Amino acid sequence: MPRMIITDNVVDVASWLSFKEERAGAIAAMGGSQVVDHVAEDGSNAVAIAANVDDVAAVLAGLASPPPELHAAMERHGVLPPLTVYIEK
């Protein structure tokens, strides 16, 4: 199971962190597990999510064209595109 890291910026880091459980649930719904949030040490609004994923292609497709509920969650969490995705090789 490869590890995936997704990076982006958010409107407000404290607000983004408050949605940790909802975000982990959304990633789990796409086949992800062991979801870990990271924030930039420099105090910027840069964040990252690391997760193990069953199907990389499915997660990439979901992020490229998010279904309405995922899109709404991303807006609620203050996610600012673009997202950058890294895959463990």
PDB file of N, CA and C in Angstrom:
ATOM      1  N   MET A   1       0.861  -1.170   0.000  1.00  0.00           N
ATOM      2  CA  MET A   1       0.000   0.000   0.000  1.00  0.00           C
ATOM      3  C   MET A   1       0.909   1.236   0.000  1.00  0.00           C
ATOM      4  N   PRO A   2       0.892   2.002  -1.088  1.00  0.00           N
ATOM      5  CA  PRO A   2       1.763   3.179  -1.151  1.00  0.00           C
ATOM      6  C   PRO A   2       1.301   4.303  -0.228  1.00  0.00           C
ATOM      7  N   ARG A   3       2.246   5.090   0.174  1.00  0.00           N
ATOM      8  CA  ARG A   3       1.980   6.279   0.990  1.00  0.00           C
ATOM      9  C   ARG A   3       1.819   7.451   0.037  1.00  0.00           C
ATOM     10  N   MET A   4       0.796   8.271   0.270  1.00  0.00           N
ATOM     11  CA  MET A   4       0.523   9.450  -0.556  1.00  0.00           C
ATOM     12  C   MET A   4       0.612  10.680   0.337  1.00  0.00           C
ATOM     13  N   ILE A   5       1.202  11.736  -0.196  1.00  0.00           N
ATOM     14  CA  ILE A   5       1.245  13.014   0.505  1.00  0.00           C
ATOM     15  C   ILE A   5       0.595  14.052  -0.395  1.00  0.00           C
ATOM     16  N   ILE A   6      -0.342  14.802   0.167  1.00  0.00           N
ATOM     17  CA  ILE A   6      -1.051  15.858  -0.566  1.00  0.00           C
ATOM     18  C   ILE A   6      -0.726  17.169   0.122  1.00  0.00           C
ATOM     19  N   THR A   7      -0.220  18.126  -0.649  1.00  0.00           N
ATOM     20  CA  THR A   7       0.099  19.435  -0.084  1.00  0.00           C
ATOM     21  C   THR A   7      -0.760  20.506  -0.740  1.00  0.00           C
ATOM     22  N   ASP A   8      -1.043  21.546   0.019  1.00  0.00           N
ATOM     23  CA  ASP A   8      -1.772  22.701  -0.488  1.00  0.00           C
ATOM     24  C   ASP A   8      -1.654  23.817   0.532  1.00  0.00           C
ATOM     25  N   ASN A   9      -2.282  24.912   0.266  1.00  0.00           N
ATOM     26  CA  ASN A   9      -2.412  26.002   1.224  1.00  0.00           C
ATOM     27  C   ASN A   9      -3.858  26.051   1.679  1.00  0.00           C
ATOM     28  N   VAL A  10      -4.062  26.619   2.860  1.00  0.00           N
ATOM     29  CA  VAL A  10      -5.406  26.763   3.402  1.00  0.00           C
ATOM     30  C   VAL A  10      -5.619  28.205   3.860  1.00  0.00           C
ATOM     31  N   VAL A  11      -6.868  28.588   3.986  1.00  0.00           N
ATOM     32  CA  VAL A  11      -7.211  29.939   4.426  1.00  0.00           C
ATOM     33  C   VAL A  11      -6.721  30.171   5.848  1.00  0.00           C
ATOM     34  N   ASP A  12      -6.963  29.200   6.743  1.00  0.00           N
ATOM     35  CA  ASP A  12      -6.610  29.344   8.151  1.00  0.00           C
ATOM     36  C   ASP A  12      -6.220  27.973   8.708  1.00  0.00           C
ATOM     37  N   VAL A  13      -4.998  27.851   9.173  1.00  0.00           N
ATOM     38  CA  VAL A  13      -4.494  26.557   9.636  1.00  0.00           C
ATOM     39  C   VAL A  13      -5.279  26.032  10.839  1.00  0.00           C
ATOM     40  N   ALA A  14      -5.565  26.889  11.811  1.00  0.00           N
ATOM     41  CA  ALA A  14      -6.304  26.435  13.001  1.00  0.00           C
ATOM     42  C   ALA A  14      -7.675  25.896  12.612  1.00  0.00           C
ATOM     43  N   SER A  15      -8.356  26.574  11.702  1.00  0.00           N
ATOM     44  CA  SER A  15      -9.658  26.101  11.235  1.00  0.00           C
ATOM     45  C   SER A  15      -9.501  24.765  10.509  1.00  0.00           C
ATOM     46  N   TRP A  16      -8.507  24.662   9.632  1.00  0.00           N
ATOM     47  CA  TRP A  16      -8.251  23.423   8.886  1.00  0.00           C
ATOM     48  C   TRP A  16      -8.024  22.268   9.853  1.00  0.00           C
ATOM     49  N   LEU A  17      -7.230  22.492  10.888  1.00  0.00           N
ATOM     50  CA  LEU A  17      -6.952  21.435  11.860  1.00  0.00           C
ATOM     51  C   LEU A  17      -8.210  20.988  12.600  1.00  0.00           C
ATOM     52  N   SER A  18      -9.166  21.887  12.769  1.00  0.00           N
ATOM     53  CA  SER A  18     -10.386  21.533  13.498  1.00  0.00           C
ATOM     54  C   SER A  18     -11.231  20.501  12.748  1.00  0.00           C
ATOM     55  N   PHE A  19     -10.970  20.302  11.477  1.00  0.00           N
ATOM     56  CA  PHE A  19     -11.726  19.344  10.658  1.00  0.00           C
ATOM     57  C   PHE A  19     -10.980  18.021  10.485  1.00  0.00           C
ATOM     58  N   LYS A  20     -10.005  17.745  11.329  1.00  0.00           N
ATOM     59  CA  LYS A  20      -9.151  16.565  11.198  1.00  0.00           C
ATOM     60  C   LYS A  20      -9.954  15.269  11.047  1.00  0.00           C
ATOM     61  N   GLU A  21     -10.929  15.041  11.907  1.00  0.00           N
ATOM     62  CA  GLU A  21     -11.703  13.795  11.848  1.00  0.00           C
ATOM     63  C   GLU A  21     -12.506  13.690  10.550  1.00  0.00           C
ATOM     64  N   GLU A  22     -13.111  14.794  10.134  1.00  0.00           N
ATOM     65  CA  GLU A  22     -13.895  14.782   8.894  1.00  0.00           C
ATOM     66  C   GLU A  22     -12.979  14.500   7.701  1.00  0.00           C
ATOM     67  N   ARG A  23     -11.791  15.115   7.696  1.00  0.00           N
ATOM     68  CA  ARG A  23     -10.843  14.921   6.605  1.00  0.00           C
ATOM     69  C   ARG A  23     -10.369  13.466   6.563  1.00  0.00           C
ATOM     70  N   ALA A  24     -10.061  12.892   7.714  1.00  0.00           N
ATOM     71  CA  ALA A  24      -9.628  11.497   7.764  1.00  0.00           C
ATOM     72  C   ALA A  24     -10.738  10.575   7.250  1.00  0.00           C
ATOM     73  N   GLY A  25     -11.987  10.883   7.584  1.00  0.00           N
ATOM     74  CA  GLY A  25     -13.112  10.094   7.089  1.00  0.00           C
ATOM     75  C   GLY A  25     -13.266  10.178   5.579  1.00  0.00           C
ATOM     76  N   ALA A  26     -13.067  11.373   5.026  1.00  0.00           N
ATOM     77  CA  ALA A  26     -13.169  11.550   3.567  1.00  0.00           C
ATOM     78  C   ALA A  26     -12.067  10.778   2.859  1.00  0.00           C
ATOM     79  N   ILE A  27     -10.879  10.792   3.422  1.00  0.00           N
ATOM     80  CA  ILE A  27      -9.766  10.055   2.810  1.00  0.00           C
ATOM     81  C   ILE A  27      -9.992   8.554   2.963  1.00  0.00           C
ATOM     82  N   ALA A  28     -10.516   8.130   4.107  1.00  0.00           N
ATOM     83  CA  ALA A  28     -10.827   6.715   4.308  1.00  0.00           C
ATOM     84  C   ALA A  28     -11.874   6.239   3.303  1.00  0.00           C
ATOM     85  N   ALA A  29     -12.828   7.098   2.971  1.00  0.00           N
ATOM     86  CA  ALA A  29     -13.861   6.744   1.990  1.00  0.00           C
ATOM     87  C   ALA A  29     -13.265   6.507   0.607  1.00  0.00           C
ATOM     88  N   MET A  30     -12.086   7.094   0.350  1.00  0.00           N
ATOM     89  CA  MET A  30     -11.400   6.876  -0.933  1.00  0.00           C
ATOM     90  C   MET A  30     -10.372   5.752  -0.834  1.00  0.00           C
ATOM     91  N   GLY A  31     -10.374   5.009   0.271  1.00  0.00           N
ATOM     92  CA  GLY A  31      -9.454   3.892   0.419  1.00  0.00           C
ATOM     93  C   GLY A  31      -8.172   4.239   1.150  1.00  0.00           C
ATOM     94  N   GLY A  32      -8.164   5.346   1.861  1.00  0.00           N
ATOM     95  CA  GLY A  32      -6.964   5.748   2.592  1.00  0.00           C
ATOM     96  C   GLY A  32      -7.026   5.329   4.049  1.00  0.00           C
ATOM     97  N   SER A  33      -5.859   5.182   4.642  1.00  0.00           N
ATOM     98  CA  SER A  33      -5.780   4.841   6.064  1.00  0.00           C
ATOM     99  C   SER A  33      -4.543   5.503   6.660  1.00  0.00           C
ATOM    100  N   GLN A  34      -4.451   5.489   7.962  1.00  0.00           N
ATOM    101  CA  GLN A  34      -3.333   6.089   8.692  1.00  0.00           C
ATOM    102  C   GLN A  34      -3.080   7.525   8.234  1.00  0.00           C
ATOM    103  N   VAL A  35      -4.138   8.330   8.286  1.00  0.00           N
ATOM    104  CA  VAL A  35      -4.097   9.715   7.829  1.00  0.00           C
ATOM    105  C   VAL A  35      -3.420  10.577   8.893  1.00  0.00           C
ATOM    106  N   VAL A  36      -2.428  11.360   8.456  1.00  0.00           N
ATOM    107  CA  VAL A  36      -1.692  12.238   9.357  1.00  0.00           C
ATOM    108  C   VAL A  36      -1.649  13.631   8.739  1.00  0.00           C
ATOM    109  N   ASP A  37      -2.019  14.641   9.533  1.00  0.00           N
ATOM    110  CA  ASP A  37      -1.949  16.036   9.087  1.00  0.00           C
ATOM    111  C   ASP A  37      -0.607  16.633   9.475  1.00  0.00           C
ATOM    112  N   HIS A  38      -0.101  17.524   8.615  1.00  0.00           N
ATOM    113  CA  HIS A  38       1.153  18.228   8.874  1.00  0.00           C
ATOM    114  C   HIS A  38       0.940  19.711   8.586  1.00  0.00           C
ATOM    115  N   VAL A  39       1.574  20.563   9.369  1.00  0.00           N
ATOM    116  CA  VAL A  39       1.533  22.003   9.113  1.00  0.00           C
ATOM    117  C   VAL A  39       2.962  22.505   8.951  1.00  0.00           C
ATOM    118  N   ALA A  40       3.107  23.574   8.189  1.00  0.00           N
ATOM    119  CA  ALA A  40       4.426  24.142   7.942  1.00  0.00           C
ATOM    120  C   ALA A  40       5.010  24.720   9.224  1.00  0.00           C
ATOM    121  N   GLU A  41       6.247  24.447   9.449  1.00  0.00           N
ATOM    122  CA  GLU A  41       6.945  24.928  10.639  1.00  0.00           C
ATOM    123  C   GLU A  41       7.126  26.439  10.607  1.00  0.00           C
ATOM    124  N   ASP A  42       7.138  27.014   9.412  1.00  0.00           N
ATOM    125  CA  ASP A  42       7.413  28.445   9.274  1.00  0.00           C
ATOM    126  C   ASP A  42       6.216  29.340   9.589  1.00  0.00           C
ATOM    127  N   GLY A  43       5.094  28.748   9.965  1.00  0.00           N
ATOM    128  CA  GLY A  43       3.917  29.530  10.316  1.00  0.00           C
ATOM    129  C   GLY A  43       3.073  29.961   9.126  1.00  0.00           C
ATOM    130  N   SER A  44       3.443  29.520   7.929  1.00  0.00           N
ATOM    131  CA  SER A  44       2.650  29.848   6.743  1.00  0.00           C
ATOM    132  C   SER A  44       1.377  29.010   6.739  1.00  0.00           C
ATOM    133  N   ASN A  45       0.568  29.178   5.727  1.00  0.00           N
ATOM    134  CA  ASN A  45      -0.682  28.427   5.605  1.00  0.00           C
ATOM    135  C   ASN A  45      -0.516  27.174   4.754  1.00  0.00           C
ATOM    136  N   ALA A  46       0.719  26.693   4.617  1.00  0.00           N
ATOM    137  CA  ALA A  46       0.990  25.466   3.879  1.00  0.00           C
ATOM    138  C   ALA A  46       0.736  24.267   4.789  1.00  0.00           C
ATOM    139  N   VAL A  47       0.030  23.275   4.249  1.00  0.00           N
ATOM    140  CA  VAL A  47      -0.291  22.064   4.996  1.00  0.00           C
ATOM    141  C   VAL A  47      -0.058  20.844   4.112  1.00  0.00           C
ATOM    142  N   ALA A  48      -0.026  19.686   4.747  1.00  0.00           N
ATOM    143  CA  ALA A  48       0.118  18.429   4.023  1.00  0.00           C
ATOM    144  C   ALA A  48      -0.672  17.352   4.754  1.00  0.00           C
ATOM    145  N   ILE A  49      -1.130  16.394   3.983  1.00  0.00           N
ATOM    146  CA  ILE A  49      -1.804  15.216   4.515  1.00  0.00           C
ATOM    147  C   ILE A  49      -1.034  14.010   3.997  1.00  0.00           C
ATOM    148  N   ALA A  50      -0.697  13.094   4.870  1.00  0.00           N
ATOM    149  CA  ALA A  50      -0.068  11.840   4.475  1.00  0.00           C
ATOM    150  C   ALA A  50      -1.041  10.713   4.789  1.00  0.00           C
ATOM    151  N   ALA A  51      -1.128   9.744   3.887  1.00  0.00           N
ATOM    152  CA  ALA A  51      -2.027   8.607   4.107  1.00  0.00           C
ATOM    153  C   ALA A  51      -1.552   7.423   3.286  1.00  0.00           C
ATOM    154  N   ASN A  52      -1.814   6.242   3.787  1.00  0.00           N
ATOM    155  CA  ASN A  52      -1.636   5.040   2.987  1.00  0.00           C
ATOM    156  C   ASN A  52      -2.895   4.898   2.136  1.00  0.00           C
ATOM    157  N   VAL A  53      -2.727   4.522   0.866  1.00  0.00           N
ATOM    158  CA  VAL A  53      -3.885   4.401  -0.027  1.00  0.00           C
ATOM    159  C   VAL A  53      -3.888   3.053  -0.732  1.00  0.00           C
ATOM    160  N   ASP A  54      -5.085   2.500  -0.885  1.00  0.00           N
ATOM    161  CA  ASP A  54      -5.247   1.219  -1.580  1.00  0.00           C
ATOM    162  C   ASP A  54      -5.120   1.391  -3.090  1.00  0.00           C
ATOM    163  N   ASP A  55      -5.738   2.433  -3.625  1.00  0.00           N
ATOM    164  CA  ASP A  55      -5.829   2.634  -5.065  1.00  0.00           C
ATOM    165  C   ASP A  55      -5.443   4.073  -5.401  1.00  0.00           C
ATOM    166  N   VAL A  56      -4.182   4.266  -5.776  1.00  0.00           N
ATOM    167  CA  VAL A  56      -3.673   5.606  -6.077  1.00  0.00           C
ATOM    168  C   VAL A  56      -4.496   6.263  -7.177  1.00  0.00           C
ATOM    169  N   ALA A  57      -4.798   5.533  -8.235  1.00  0.00           N
ATOM    170  CA  ALA A  57      -5.547   6.097  -9.356  1.00  0.00           C
ATOM    171  C   ALA A  57      -6.920   6.598  -8.914  1.00  0.00           C
ATOM    172  N   ALA A  58      -7.582   5.873  -8.033  1.00  0.00           N
ATOM    173  CA  ALA A  58      -8.911   6.290  -7.569  1.00  0.00           C
ATOM    174  C   ALA A  58      -8.821   7.578  -6.759  1.00  0.00           C
ATOM    175  N   VAL A  59      -7.816   7.693  -5.908  1.00  0.00           N
ATOM    176  CA  VAL A  59      -7.665   8.913  -5.113  1.00  0.00           C
ATOM    177  C   VAL A  59      -7.328  10.087  -6.026  1.00  0.00           C
ATOM    178  N   LEU A  60      -6.428   9.876  -6.979  1.00  0.00           N
ATOM    179  CA  LEU A  60      -6.079  10.945  -7.913  1.00  0.00           C
ATOM    180  C   LEU A  60      -7.298  11.406  -8.714  1.00  0.00           C
ATOM    181  N   ALA A  61      -8.135  10.454  -9.141  1.00  0.00           N
ATOM    182  CA  ALA A  61      -9.350  10.804  -9.881  1.00  0.00           C
ATOM    183  C   ALA A  61     -10.303  11.591  -8.991  1.00  0.00           C
ATOM    184  N   GLY A  62     -10.440  11.184  -7.741  1.00  0.00           N
ATOM    185  CA  GLY A  62     -11.318  11.887  -6.809  1.00  0.00           C
ATOM    186  C   GLY A  62     -10.854  13.302  -6.529  1.00  0.00           C
ATOM    187  N   LEU A  63      -9.537  13.499  -6.474  1.00  0.00           N
ATOM    188  CA  LEU A  63      -9.003  14.845  -6.240  1.00  0.00           C
ATOM    189  C   LEU A  63      -9.086  15.717  -7.487  1.00  0.00           C
ATOM    190  N   ALA A  64      -8.918  15.109  -8.658  1.00  0.00           N
ATOM    191  CA  ALA A  64      -8.965  15.868  -9.910  1.00  0.00           C
ATOM    192  C   ALA A  64     -10.370  16.372 -10.208  1.00  0.00           C
ATOM    193  N   SER A  65     -11.364  15.566  -9.868  1.00  0.00           N
ATOM    194  CA  SER A  65     -12.757  15.930 -10.102  1.00  0.00           C
ATOM    195  C   SER A  65     -13.565  15.505  -8.878  1.00  0.00           C
ATOM    196  N   PRO A  66     -13.459  16.286  -7.791  1.00  0.00           N
ATOM    197  CA  PRO A  66     -14.088  15.863  -6.542  1.00  0.00           C
ATOM    198  C   PRO A  66     -15.611  15.767  -6.647  1.00  0.00           C
ATOM    199  N   PRO A  67     -16.179  14.695  -6.086  1.00  0.00           N
ATOM    200  CA  PRO A  67     -17.638  14.633  -6.015  1.00  0.00           C
ATOM    201  C   PRO A  67     -18.142  15.786  -5.140  1.00  0.00           C
ATOM    202  N   PRO A  68     -19.414  16.145  -5.265  1.00  0.00           N
ATOM    203  CA  PRO A  68     -19.939  17.318  -4.551  1.00  0.00           C
ATOM    204  C   PRO A  68     -19.653  17.339  -3.049  1.00  0.00           C
ATOM    205  N   GLU A  69     -19.776  16.182  -2.377  1.00  0.00           N
ATOM    206  CA  GLU A  69     -19.546  16.177  -0.929  1.00  0.00           C
ATOM    207  C   GLU A  69     -18.079  16.422  -0.579  1.00  0.00           C
ATOM    208  N   LEU A  70     -17.158  15.915  -1.399  1.00  0.00           N
ATOM    209  CA  LEU A  70     -15.734  16.164  -1.154  1.00  0.00           C
ATOM    210  C   LEU A  70     -15.395  17.618  -1.463  1.00  0.00           C
ATOM    211  N   HIS A  71     -15.936  18.137  -2.542  1.00  0.00           N
ATOM    212  CA  HIS A  71     -15.709  19.536  -2.893  1.00  0.00           C
ATOM    213  C   HIS A  71     -16.200  20.460  -1.772  1.00  0.00           C
ATOM    214  N   ALA A  72     -17.373  20.171  -1.239  1.00  0.00           N
ATOM    215  CA  ALA A  72     -17.921  20.986  -0.146  1.00  0.00           C
ATOM    216  C   ALA A  72     -17.037  20.896   1.095  1.00  0.00           C
ATOM    217  N   ALA A  73     -16.526  19.698   1.389  1.00  0.00           N
ATOM    218  CA  ALA A  73     -15.638  19.535   2.548  1.00  0.00           C
ATOM    219  C   ALA A  73     -14.350  20.328   2.350  1.00  0.00           C
ATOM    220  N   MET A  74     -13.802  20.289   1.154  1.00  0.00           N
ATOM    221  CA  MET A  74     -12.572  21.037   0.880  1.00  0.00           C
ATOM    222  C   MET A  74     -12.802  22.538   1.069  1.00  0.00           C
ATOM    223  N   GLU A  75     -13.941  23.022   0.614  1.00  0.00           N
ATOM    224  CA  GLU A  75     -14.263  24.443   0.811  1.00  0.00           C
ATOM    225  C   GLU A  75     -14.431  24.768   2.291  1.00  0.00           C
ATOM    226  N   ARG A  76     -15.116  23.897   3.022  1.00  0.00           N
ATOM    227  CA  ARG A  76     -15.335  24.100   4.455  1.00  0.00           C
ATOM    228  C   ARG A  76     -14.005  24.126   5.218  1.00  0.00           C
ATOM    229  N   HIS A  77     -13.072  23.299   4.776  1.00  0.00           N
ATOM    230  CA  HIS A  77     -11.767  23.203   5.428  1.00  0.00           C
ATOM    231  C   HIS A  77     -10.831  24.337   5.013  1.00  0.00           C
ATOM    232  N   GLY A  78     -11.248  25.128   4.019  1.00  0.00           N
ATOM    233  CA  GLY A  78     -10.434  26.267   3.584  1.00  0.00           C
ATOM    234  C   GLY A  78      -9.308  25.906   2.636  1.00  0.00           C
ATOM    235  N   VAL A  79      -9.420  24.787   1.927  1.00  0.00           N
ATOM    236  CA  VAL A  79      -8.380  24.348   1.007  1.00  0.00           C
ATOM    237  C   VAL A  79      -8.309  25.303  -0.189  1.00  0.00           C
ATOM    238  N   LEU A  80      -7.087  25.710  -0.518  1.00  0.00           N
ATOM    239  CA  LEU A  80      -6.840  26.590  -1.652  1.00  0.00           C
ATOM    240  C   LEU A  80      -6.071  25.825  -2.723  1.00  0.00           C
ATOM    241  N   PRO A  81      -6.662  25.603  -3.899  1.00  0.00           N
ATOM    242  CA  PRO A  81      -5.928  24.938  -4.976  1.00  0.00           C
ATOM    243  C   PRO A  81      -4.726  25.787  -5.381  1.00  0.00           C
ATOM    244  N   PRO A  82      -3.734  25.171  -5.979  1.00  0.00           N
ATOM    245  CA  PRO A  82      -3.688  23.781  -6.422  1.00  0.00           C
ATOM    246  C   PRO A  82      -3.222  22.844  -5.320  1.00  0.00           C
ATOM    247  N   LEU A  83      -3.559  21.577  -5.502  1.00  0.00           N
ATOM    248  CA  LEU A  83      -3.060  20.523  -4.639  1.00  0.00           C
ATOM    249  C   LEU A  83      -1.880  19.868  -5.356  1.00  0.00           C
ATOM    250  N   THR A  84      -0.858  19.504  -4.618  1.00  0.00           N
ATOM    251  CA  THR A  84       0.271  18.758  -5.164  1.00  0.00           C
ATOM    252  C   THR A  84       0.275  17.397  -4.483  1.00  0.00           C
ATOM    253  N   VAL A  85       0.396  16.339  -5.286  1.00  0.00           N
ATOM    254  CA  VAL A  85       0.334  14.980  -4.755  1.00  0.00           C
ATOM    255  C   VAL A  85       1.678  14.282  -4.989  1.00  0.00           C
ATOM    256  N   TYR A  86       2.163  13.652  -3.935  1.00  0.00           N
ATOM    257  CA  TYR A  86       3.388  12.865  -3.998  1.00  0.00           C
ATOM    258  C   TYR A  86       3.045  11.421  -3.671  1.00  0.00           C
ATOM    259  N   ILE A  87       3.657  10.483  -4.397  1.00  0.00           N
ATOM    260  CA  ILE A  87       3.411   9.059  -4.202  1.00  0.00           C
ATOM    261  C   ILE A  87       4.717   8.374  -3.822  1.00  0.00           C
ATOM    262  N   GLU A  88       4.659   7.563  -2.783  1.00  0.00           N
ATOM    263  CA  GLU A  88       5.839   6.796  -2.384  1.00  0.00           C
ATOM    264  C   GLU A  88       6.166   5.780  -3.467  1.00  0.00           C
ATOM    265  N   LYS A  89       7.403   5.713  -3.839  1.00  0.00           N
ATOM    266  CA  LYS A  89       7.863   4.746  -4.849  1.00  0.00           C
ATOM    267  C   LYS A  89       8.903   3.818  -4.256  1.00  0.00           C
TER     268      LYS A  89
END
